[in-house]
Coordinates of C-alpha atoms in Angstrom, one line a residue:
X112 CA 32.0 58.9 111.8
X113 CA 33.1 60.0 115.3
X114 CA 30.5 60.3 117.9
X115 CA 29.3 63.5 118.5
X116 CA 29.5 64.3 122.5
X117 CA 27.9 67.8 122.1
X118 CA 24.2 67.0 122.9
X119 CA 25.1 65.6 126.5
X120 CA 27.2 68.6 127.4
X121 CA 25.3 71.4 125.3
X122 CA 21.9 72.0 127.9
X123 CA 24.6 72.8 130.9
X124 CA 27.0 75.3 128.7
X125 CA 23.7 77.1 127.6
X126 CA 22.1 77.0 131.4
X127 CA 25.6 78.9 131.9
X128 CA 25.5 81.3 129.2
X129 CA 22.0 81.8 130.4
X130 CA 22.9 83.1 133.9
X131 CA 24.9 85.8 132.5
X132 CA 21.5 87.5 131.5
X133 CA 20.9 89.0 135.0
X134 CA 24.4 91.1 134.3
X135 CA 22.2 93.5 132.0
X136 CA 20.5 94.5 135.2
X137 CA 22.5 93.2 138.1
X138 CA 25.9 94.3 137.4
X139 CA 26.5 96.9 139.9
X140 CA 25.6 94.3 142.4
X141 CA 27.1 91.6 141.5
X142 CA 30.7 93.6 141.7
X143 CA 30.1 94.8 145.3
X144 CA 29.3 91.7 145.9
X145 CA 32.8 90.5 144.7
X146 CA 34.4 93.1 145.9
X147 CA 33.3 92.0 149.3
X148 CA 34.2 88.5 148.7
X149 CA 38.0 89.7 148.0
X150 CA 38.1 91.9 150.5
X151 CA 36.5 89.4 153.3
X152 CA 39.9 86.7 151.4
X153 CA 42.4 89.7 151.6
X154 CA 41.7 90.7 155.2
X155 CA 44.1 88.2 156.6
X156 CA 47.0 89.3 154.2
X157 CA 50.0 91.2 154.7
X158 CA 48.6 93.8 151.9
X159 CA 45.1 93.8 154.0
X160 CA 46.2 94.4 157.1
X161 CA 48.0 97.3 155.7
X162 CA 45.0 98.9 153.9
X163 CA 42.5 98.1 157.1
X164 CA 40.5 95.6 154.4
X165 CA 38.5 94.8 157.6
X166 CA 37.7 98.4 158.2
X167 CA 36.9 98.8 154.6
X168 CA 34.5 95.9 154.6
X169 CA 32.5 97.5 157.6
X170 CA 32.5 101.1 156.0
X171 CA 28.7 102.8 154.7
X172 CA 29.8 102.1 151.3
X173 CA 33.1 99.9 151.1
X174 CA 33.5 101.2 147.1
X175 CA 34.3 104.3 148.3
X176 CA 36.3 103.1 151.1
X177 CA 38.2 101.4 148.9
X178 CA 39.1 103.9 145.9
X179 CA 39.8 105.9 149.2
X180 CA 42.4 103.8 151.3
X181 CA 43.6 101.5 148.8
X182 CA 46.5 103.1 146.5
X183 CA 46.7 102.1 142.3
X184 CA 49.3 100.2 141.5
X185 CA 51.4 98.9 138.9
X186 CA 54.3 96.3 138.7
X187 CA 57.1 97.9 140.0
X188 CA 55.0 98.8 143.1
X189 CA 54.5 95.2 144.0
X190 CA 57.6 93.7 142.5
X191 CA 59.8 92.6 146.1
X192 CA 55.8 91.1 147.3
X193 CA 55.8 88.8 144.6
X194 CA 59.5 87.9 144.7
X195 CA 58.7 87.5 148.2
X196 CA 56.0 85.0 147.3
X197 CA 57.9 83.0 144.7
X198 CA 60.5 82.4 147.3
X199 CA 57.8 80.7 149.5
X200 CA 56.2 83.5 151.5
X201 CA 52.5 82.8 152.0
X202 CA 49.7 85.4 153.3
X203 CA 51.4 88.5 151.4
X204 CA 49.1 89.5 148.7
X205 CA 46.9 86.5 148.7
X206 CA 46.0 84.3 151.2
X207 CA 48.0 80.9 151.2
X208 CA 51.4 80.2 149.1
X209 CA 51.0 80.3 145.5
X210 CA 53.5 77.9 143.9
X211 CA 52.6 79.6 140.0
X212 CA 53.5 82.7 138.4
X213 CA 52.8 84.1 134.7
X214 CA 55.4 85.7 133.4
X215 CA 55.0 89.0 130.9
X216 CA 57.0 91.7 129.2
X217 CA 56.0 95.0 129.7
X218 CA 57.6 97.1 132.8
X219 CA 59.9 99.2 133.2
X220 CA 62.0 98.2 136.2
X221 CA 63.0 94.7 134.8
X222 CA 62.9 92.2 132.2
X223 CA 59.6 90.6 133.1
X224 CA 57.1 90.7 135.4
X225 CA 55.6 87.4 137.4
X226 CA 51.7 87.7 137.9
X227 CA 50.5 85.1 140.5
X228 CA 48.4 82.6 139.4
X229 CA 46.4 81.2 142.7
X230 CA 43.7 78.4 142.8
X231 CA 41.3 80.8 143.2
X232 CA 42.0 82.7 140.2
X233 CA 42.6 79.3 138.2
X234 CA 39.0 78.5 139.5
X235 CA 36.9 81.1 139.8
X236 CA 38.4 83.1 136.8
X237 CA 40.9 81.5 134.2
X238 CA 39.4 77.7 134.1
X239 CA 35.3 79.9 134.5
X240 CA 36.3 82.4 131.8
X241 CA 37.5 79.4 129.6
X242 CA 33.7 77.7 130.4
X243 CA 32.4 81.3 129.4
X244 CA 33.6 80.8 125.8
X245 CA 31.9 77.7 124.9
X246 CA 28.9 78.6 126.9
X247 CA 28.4 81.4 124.8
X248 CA 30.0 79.9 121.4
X249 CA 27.1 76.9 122.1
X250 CA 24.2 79.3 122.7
X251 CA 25.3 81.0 119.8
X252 CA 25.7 78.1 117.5
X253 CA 22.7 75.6 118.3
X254 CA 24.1 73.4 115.2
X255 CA 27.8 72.7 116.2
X256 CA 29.5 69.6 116.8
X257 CA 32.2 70.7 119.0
X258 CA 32.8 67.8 120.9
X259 CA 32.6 65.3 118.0
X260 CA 36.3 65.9 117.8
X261 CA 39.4 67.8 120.0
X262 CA 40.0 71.0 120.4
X263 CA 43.9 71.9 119.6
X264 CA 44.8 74.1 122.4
X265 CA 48.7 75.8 121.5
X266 CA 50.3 77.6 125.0
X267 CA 54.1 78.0 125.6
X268 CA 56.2 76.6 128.4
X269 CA 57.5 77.0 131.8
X270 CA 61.0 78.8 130.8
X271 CA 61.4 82.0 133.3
X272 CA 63.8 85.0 133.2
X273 CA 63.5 84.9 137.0
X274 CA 67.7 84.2 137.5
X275 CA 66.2 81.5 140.3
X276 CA 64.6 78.8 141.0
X277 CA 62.3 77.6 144.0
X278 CA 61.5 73.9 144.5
X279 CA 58.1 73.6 143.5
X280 CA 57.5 76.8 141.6
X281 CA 56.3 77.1 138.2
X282 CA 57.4 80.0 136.2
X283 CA 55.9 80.7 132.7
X284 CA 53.5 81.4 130.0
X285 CA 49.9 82.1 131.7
X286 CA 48.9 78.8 128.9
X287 CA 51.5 76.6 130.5
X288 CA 49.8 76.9 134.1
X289 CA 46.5 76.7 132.0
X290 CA 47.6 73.1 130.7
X291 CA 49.2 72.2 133.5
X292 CA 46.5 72.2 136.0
X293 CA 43.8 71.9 134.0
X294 CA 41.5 68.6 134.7
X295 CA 42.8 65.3 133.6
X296 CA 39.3 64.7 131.7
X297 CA 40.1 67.8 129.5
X298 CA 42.6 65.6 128.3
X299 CA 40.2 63.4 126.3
X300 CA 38.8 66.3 124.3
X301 CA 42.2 67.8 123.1
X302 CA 45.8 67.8 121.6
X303 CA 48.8 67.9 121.9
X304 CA 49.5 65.9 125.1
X305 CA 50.7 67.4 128.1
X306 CA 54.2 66.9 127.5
X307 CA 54.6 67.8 124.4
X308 CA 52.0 71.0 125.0
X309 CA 54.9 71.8 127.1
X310 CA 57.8 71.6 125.7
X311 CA 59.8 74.5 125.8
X312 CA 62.2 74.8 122.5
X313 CA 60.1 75.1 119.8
X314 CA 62.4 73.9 116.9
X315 CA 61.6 70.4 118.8
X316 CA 58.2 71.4 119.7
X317 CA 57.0 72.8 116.5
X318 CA 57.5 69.2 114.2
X319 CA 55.8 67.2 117.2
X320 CA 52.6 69.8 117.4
X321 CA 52.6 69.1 113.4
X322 CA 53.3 65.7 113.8
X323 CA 50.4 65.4 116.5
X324 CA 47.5 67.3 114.6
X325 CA 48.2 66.5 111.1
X326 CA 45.7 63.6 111.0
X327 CA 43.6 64.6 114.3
X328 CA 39.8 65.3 114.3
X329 CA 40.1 69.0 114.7
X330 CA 37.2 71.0 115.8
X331 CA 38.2 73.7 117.7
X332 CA 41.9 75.7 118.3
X333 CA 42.7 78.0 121.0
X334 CA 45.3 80.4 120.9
X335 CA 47.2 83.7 120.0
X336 CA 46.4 84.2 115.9
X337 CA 50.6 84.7 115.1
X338 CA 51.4 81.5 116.8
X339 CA 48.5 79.5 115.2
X340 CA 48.9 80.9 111.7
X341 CA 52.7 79.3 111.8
X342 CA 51.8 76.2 112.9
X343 CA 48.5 75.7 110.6
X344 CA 51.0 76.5 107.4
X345 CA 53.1 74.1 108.5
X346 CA 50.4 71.1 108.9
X347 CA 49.2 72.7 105.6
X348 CA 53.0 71.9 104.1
X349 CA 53.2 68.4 105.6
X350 CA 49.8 67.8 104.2
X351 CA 50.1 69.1 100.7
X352 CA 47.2 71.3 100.9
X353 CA 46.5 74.6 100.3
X354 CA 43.6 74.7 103.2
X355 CA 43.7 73.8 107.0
X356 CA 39.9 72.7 106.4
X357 CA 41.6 69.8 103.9
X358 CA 42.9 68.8 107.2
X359 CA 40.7 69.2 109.3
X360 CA 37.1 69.3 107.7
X361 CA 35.3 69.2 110.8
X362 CA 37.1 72.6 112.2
X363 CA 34.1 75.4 113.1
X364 CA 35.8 78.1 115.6
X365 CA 39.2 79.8 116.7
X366 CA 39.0 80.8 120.1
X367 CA 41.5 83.8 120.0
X368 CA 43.1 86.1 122.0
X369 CA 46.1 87.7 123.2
X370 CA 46.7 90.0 120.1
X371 CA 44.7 92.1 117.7
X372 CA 42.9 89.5 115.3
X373 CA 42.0 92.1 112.1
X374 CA 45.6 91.5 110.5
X375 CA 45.3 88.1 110.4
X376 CA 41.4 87.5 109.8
X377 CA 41.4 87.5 105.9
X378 CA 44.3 84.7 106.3
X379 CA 42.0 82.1 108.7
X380 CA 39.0 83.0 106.5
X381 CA 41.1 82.1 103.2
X382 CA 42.7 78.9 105.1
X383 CA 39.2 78.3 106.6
X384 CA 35.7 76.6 105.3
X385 CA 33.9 79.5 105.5
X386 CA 30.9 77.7 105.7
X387 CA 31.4 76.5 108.9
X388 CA 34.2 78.7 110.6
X389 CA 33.2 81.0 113.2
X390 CA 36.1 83.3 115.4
X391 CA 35.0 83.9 119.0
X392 CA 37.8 86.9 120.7
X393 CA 38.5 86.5 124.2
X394 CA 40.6 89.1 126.8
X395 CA 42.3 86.3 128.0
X396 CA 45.7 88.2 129.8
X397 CA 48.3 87.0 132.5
X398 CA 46.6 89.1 135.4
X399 CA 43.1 87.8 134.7
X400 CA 39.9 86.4 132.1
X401 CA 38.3 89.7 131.7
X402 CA 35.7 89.6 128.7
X403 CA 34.3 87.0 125.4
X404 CA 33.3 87.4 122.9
X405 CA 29.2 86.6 123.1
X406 CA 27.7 88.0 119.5
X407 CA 29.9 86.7 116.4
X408 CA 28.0 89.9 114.7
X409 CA 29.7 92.2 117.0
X410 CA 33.2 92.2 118.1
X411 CA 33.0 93.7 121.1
X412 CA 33.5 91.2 124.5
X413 CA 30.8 90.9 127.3
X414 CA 32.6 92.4 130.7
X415 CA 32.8 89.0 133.3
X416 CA 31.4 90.5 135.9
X417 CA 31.1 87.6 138.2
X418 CA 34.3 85.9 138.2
X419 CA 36.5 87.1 140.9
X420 CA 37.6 90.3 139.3
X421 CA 36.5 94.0 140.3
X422 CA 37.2 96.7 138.2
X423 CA 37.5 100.5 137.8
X424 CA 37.8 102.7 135.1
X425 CA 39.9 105.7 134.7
X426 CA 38.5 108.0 132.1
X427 CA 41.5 108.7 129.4
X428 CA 39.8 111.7 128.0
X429 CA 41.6 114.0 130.4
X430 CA 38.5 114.8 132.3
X431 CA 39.1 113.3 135.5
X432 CA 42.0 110.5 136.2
X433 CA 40.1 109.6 139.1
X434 CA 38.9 105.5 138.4
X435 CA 34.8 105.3 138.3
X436 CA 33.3 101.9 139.5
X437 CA 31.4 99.6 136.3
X438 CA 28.4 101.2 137.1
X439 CA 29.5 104.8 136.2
X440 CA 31.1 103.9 132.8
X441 CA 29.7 105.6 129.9
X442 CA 29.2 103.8 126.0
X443 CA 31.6 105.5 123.6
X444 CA 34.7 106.4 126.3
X445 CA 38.0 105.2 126.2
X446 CA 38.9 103.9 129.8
X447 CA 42.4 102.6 131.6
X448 CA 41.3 99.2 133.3
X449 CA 42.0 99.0 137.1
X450 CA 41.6 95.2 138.4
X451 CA 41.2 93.7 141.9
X452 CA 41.5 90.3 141.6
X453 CA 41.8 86.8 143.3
X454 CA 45.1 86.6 142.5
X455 CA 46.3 89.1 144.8
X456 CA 46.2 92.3 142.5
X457 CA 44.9 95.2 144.0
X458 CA 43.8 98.2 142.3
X459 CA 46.3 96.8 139.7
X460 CA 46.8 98.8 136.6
X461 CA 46.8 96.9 133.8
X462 CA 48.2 99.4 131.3
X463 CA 45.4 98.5 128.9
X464 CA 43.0 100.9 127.4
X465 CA 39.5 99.4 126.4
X466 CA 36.4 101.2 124.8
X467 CA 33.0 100.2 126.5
X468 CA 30.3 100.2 123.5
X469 CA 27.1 99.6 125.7
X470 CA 26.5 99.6 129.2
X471 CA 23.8 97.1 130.9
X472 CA 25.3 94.8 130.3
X473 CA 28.8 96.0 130.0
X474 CA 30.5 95.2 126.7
X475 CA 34.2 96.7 125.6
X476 CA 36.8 96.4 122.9
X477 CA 40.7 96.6 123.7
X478 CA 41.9 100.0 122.4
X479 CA 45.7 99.8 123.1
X480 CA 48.1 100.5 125.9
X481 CA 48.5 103.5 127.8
X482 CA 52.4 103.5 126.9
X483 CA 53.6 103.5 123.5
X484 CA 54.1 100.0 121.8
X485 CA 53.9 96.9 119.9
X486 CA 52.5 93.4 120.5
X487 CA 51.4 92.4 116.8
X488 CA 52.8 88.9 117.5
X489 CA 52.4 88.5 121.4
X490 CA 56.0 90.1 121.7
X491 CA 54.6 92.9 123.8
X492 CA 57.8 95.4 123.1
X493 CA 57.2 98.6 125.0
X494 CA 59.1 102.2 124.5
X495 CA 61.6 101.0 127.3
X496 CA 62.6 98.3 125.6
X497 CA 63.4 99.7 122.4
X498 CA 65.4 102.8 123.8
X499 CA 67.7 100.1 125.6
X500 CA 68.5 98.6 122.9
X501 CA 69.0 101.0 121.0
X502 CA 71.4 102.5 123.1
X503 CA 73.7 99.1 123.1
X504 CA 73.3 99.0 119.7
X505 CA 74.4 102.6 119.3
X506 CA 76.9 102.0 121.3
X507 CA 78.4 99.1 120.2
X508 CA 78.2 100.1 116.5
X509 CA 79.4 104.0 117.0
X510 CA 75.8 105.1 115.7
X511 CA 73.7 108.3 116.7
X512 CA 70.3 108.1 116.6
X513 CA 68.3 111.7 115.8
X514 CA 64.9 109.7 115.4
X515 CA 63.1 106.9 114.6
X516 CA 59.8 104.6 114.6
X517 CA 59.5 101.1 114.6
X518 CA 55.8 99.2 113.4
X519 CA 55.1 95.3 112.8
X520 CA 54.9 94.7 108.9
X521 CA 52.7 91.2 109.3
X522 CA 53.4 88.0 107.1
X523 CA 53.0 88.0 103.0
X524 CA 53.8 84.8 101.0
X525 CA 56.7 83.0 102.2
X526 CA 58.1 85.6 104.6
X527 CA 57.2 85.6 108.0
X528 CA 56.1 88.7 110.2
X529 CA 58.8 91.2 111.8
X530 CA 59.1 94.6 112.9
X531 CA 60.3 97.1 110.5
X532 CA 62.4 100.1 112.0
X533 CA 62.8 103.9 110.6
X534 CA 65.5 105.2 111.4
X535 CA 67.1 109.2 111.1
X536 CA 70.7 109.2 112.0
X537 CA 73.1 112.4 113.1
X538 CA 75.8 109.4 113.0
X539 CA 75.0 106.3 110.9
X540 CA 76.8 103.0 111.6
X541 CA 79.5 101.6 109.0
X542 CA 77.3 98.1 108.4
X543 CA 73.5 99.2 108.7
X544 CA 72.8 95.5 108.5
X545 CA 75.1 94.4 111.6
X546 CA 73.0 97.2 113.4
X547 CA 70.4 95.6 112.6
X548 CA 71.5 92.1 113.8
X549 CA 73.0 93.7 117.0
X550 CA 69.4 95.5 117.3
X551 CA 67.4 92.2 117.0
X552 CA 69.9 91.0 119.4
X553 CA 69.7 93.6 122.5
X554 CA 65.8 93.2 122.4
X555 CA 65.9 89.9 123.0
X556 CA 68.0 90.0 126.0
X557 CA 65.9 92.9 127.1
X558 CA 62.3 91.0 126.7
X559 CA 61.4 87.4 127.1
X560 CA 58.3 87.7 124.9
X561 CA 60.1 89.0 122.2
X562 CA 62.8 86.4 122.6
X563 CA 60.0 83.7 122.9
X564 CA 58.8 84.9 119.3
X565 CA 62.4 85.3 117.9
X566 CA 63.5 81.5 119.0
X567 CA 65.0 80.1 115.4
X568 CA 63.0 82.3 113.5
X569 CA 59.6 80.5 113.9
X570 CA 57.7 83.0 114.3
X571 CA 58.8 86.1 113.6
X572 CA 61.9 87.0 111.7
X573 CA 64.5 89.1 112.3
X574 CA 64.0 93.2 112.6
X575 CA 64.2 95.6 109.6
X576 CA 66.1 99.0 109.4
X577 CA 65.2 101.7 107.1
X578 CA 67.7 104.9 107.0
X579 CA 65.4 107.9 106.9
X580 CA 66.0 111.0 105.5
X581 CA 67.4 114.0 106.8
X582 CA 64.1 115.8 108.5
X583 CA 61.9 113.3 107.1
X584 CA 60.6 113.2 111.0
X585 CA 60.3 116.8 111.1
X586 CA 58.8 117.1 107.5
X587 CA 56.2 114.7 108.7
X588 CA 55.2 116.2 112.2
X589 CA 54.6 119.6 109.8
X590 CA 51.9 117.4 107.8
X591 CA 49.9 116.6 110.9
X592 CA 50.7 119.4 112.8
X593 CA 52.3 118.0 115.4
X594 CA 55.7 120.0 115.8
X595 CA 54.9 122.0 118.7
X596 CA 56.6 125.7 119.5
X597 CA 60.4 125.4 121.2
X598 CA 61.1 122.4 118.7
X599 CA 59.2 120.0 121.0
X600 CA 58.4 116.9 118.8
X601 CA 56.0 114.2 119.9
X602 CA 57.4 110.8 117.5
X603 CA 55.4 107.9 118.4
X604 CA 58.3 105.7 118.7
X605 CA 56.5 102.4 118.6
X606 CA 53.1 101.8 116.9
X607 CA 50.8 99.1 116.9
X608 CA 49.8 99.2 113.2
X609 CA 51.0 100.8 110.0
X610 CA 49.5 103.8 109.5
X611 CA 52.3 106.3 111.1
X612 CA 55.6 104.4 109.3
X613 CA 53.6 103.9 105.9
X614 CA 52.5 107.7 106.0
X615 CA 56.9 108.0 106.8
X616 CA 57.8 105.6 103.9
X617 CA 55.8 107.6 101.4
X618 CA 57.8 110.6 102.4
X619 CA 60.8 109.3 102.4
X620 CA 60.5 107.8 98.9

């Protein structure tokens, strides 16, 4: 039998779950307190300098200050600071040079964006939130025998869209950076190996991961639930068994993140020891460690209001757009999160939407994106995307689009997960099926997430189109009295779950 390490390391994980306690009462100070911390940093920066951070900092209440002298950003706003940066700038939006990036889909004035990734965030928030986990998954699980085996940690690679590269730079997947730094010791306690954790073609990578786990002490895994579910069938194949616990019988807990985990649940509980497995959710993102998971009864995440982020809220109830500090968010609203962070983001608009279900301590669940979208399988296609490609297809294929939607239609049996596309023509193409492939093929040159997921067919498959109809879109907006006077329709072109193209399939026969 293995020897079990968890009883040396358990007493300081729990000590560290423990200080979390005084956020149920503290909260509101703790985040001036950070906020002071990062404006004290950002005062030597070009940003700083710019917004009087010094001036802030001596202001009768530096919050206000703040919300008052320091614009909302997103991306695009920021975009020629951080290419700046990457080029070897230091002291722009964080002090120092940072030498990695993170790079994610989801603008609209390029391909990808490139979030920095400092040692102070790496420290005081990425490497802390990761701590976070197990502190709470420990205090939570007094039995466990975590570190009796390794944990199985799956990130991507350093392959960048940037059309450059500067000596010394790392551009990538936020889990690349997060394997790439991390402390050689960590090494001990996990799999695969550094280089073959980063490799960057998965046809290679994928057998090697197999072939590196297939007979490894398993305890924990770490990772997006798409990805993971791809590679745990494949061990399961190479294995001949019908369950990943055959494999690894000592597995007790998924750390996941990155994408909604309810289409996929029923799957790791089937492929799982039930007996054992628990499913921690963390808000792991490029930009920052925001929130875990810290009651496997409830789903919602514990705010992390001490680790180098500060955030605002901005109501999306119409009320007022204006963003509220932590200690003015109410249980029940929907909020856009605004971060301030130690990785030179300030007043950084994430784009995601969360719903805060208690207050003292802060606790939220991710309710979507403020833009229309899908990221079922970490692809994170946004509206931008798909009307790009759609226009190359059209254009390349002589078709005329009058309306469509586009869902993910997740794994079944052998077939894998893709999207599934509902489209109304005025003009359809000659070869619906070439569309298609064209389609599939735009999107990919238009977003490097989608792309990532696409490579050979791995993990997700290529797209589906469905001709609707004539007025099938129109017959549907009647049913939930959504076509508005003057023939102004509001289509949700891309949806995160089923329930707008399955309520479209039924009509449409």
């Amino acid at each position: 039998m293995a020897i079990d390490f968890t009883p040396l390391f358990r007493t300081g994980f729990v000590r560290r779950a423990k200080l979390t306690d005084n956020w149920q009462t503290d909260s509101a100070t703790i985040q001036r307190r950070v906020l002071a911390g990062l404006l004290k940093k950002g005062a030597a920066t070009e940003y700083g300098k710019k917004h009087g951070f010094s001036d802030i900092l001596n202001a009768r209440d530096p919050e206000e200050a703040f919300a008052r002298m320091v614009p909302t950003v997103e991306f695009e706003d920021i975009r020629e600071s951080v290419l700046r940066m990457i080029r070897g700038e230091k002291d722009v939006l964080w002090t120092g040079r940072c030498r990695d990036y993170a790079q994610s889909s989801g603008t609209s004035g390029g391909k990808s964006k490139f979030i920095p990734v400092t040692a102070d965030s790496l420290r005081h928030n990425h490497y802390a939130g990761g701590a976070d986990s197990m502190a709470f998954y420990l205090r939570l699980v007094p039995e466990s025998r975590i570190f009796s085996g390794k944990g199985f940690i799956l990130g991507g690679s350093f392959s960048n869209t940037l059309g450059f590269d500067h000596p010394g730079v790392n551009v990538g997947d936020l889990s690349a950076t997060l394997i790439n730094k991390i402390n050689p010791l960590a090494n001990l306690v996990r799999i695969p190996d550094k280089k073959t954790a980063l490799m960057t073609d998965w046809m290679e990578k994928l057998p090697r991961l197999v072939e590196k786990a297939a007979f490894a002490n398993v305890t924990n895994i770490s990772g997006v639930p798409s990805w993971f579910l791809t590679v745990i069938k494949r061990i399961c194949e190479f294995r001949s068994v019908e369950k990943i616990s055959d494999v690894w019988p000592n597995l007790e807990v998924f750390f996941h993140g990155g994408i909604s985990f309810e289409p996929y649940r029923e799957e790791y509980r089937r492929l799982t020891d039930p007996s054992k497995m628990h499913f921690l959710e963390t808000y792991n993102a490029s930009e920052g460690f925001f929130a875990v998971q810290n009651d496997l009864d409830d789903h919602s995440m514990l705010l992390l209001a001490d680790r180098g982020i500060f955030y605002e809220f901005i109501p999306m109830d119409g009320s007022d757009p204006t963003p509220v500090p932590l200690r003015d968010v109410k249980p029940g609203k929907v909020y856009e999160l605004v971060i301030t962070s130690c990785n030179g983001l300030w007043r950084y608009r994430l784009g995601d939407t969360v719903t805060v279900t208690q207050t003292n301590p802060v606790k939220i669940r991710i309710a979507g994106r403020t833009k229309s979208f899908i990221n079922a399988f970490g692809e994170e296609l946004m509206e931008n995307n798909a009307e790009t490609a759609l226009a190359e297809a059209c254009k390349e294929t002589g078709g005329m689009i009058r309306n469509y939607t586009a869902a993910p239609l997740f794994a079944s049996g052998e077939r894998k997960g893709h999207h599934q596309w509902l489209i109304e023509w005025d003009a359809p193409p000659k070869d619906l099926d070439n569309f298609a492939e064209i389609l599939d093929r735009k999107l990919r040159t238009v977003n490097s997430d989608y792309d990532a997921k696409r490579s050979h067919s791995i993990f997700l498959d290529r797209l589906e189109v469905i001709t609707a109809q004539s007025g099938l879109f129109d017959k549907w907006l009647k049913t939930v009295g959504n076509l508005k006077l003057g023939g102004q329709r509001k289509v949700p072109r891309l949806s995160n779950d089923r329930h707008i193209i399955d309520a479209l399939l039924a009509l449409n026969g």
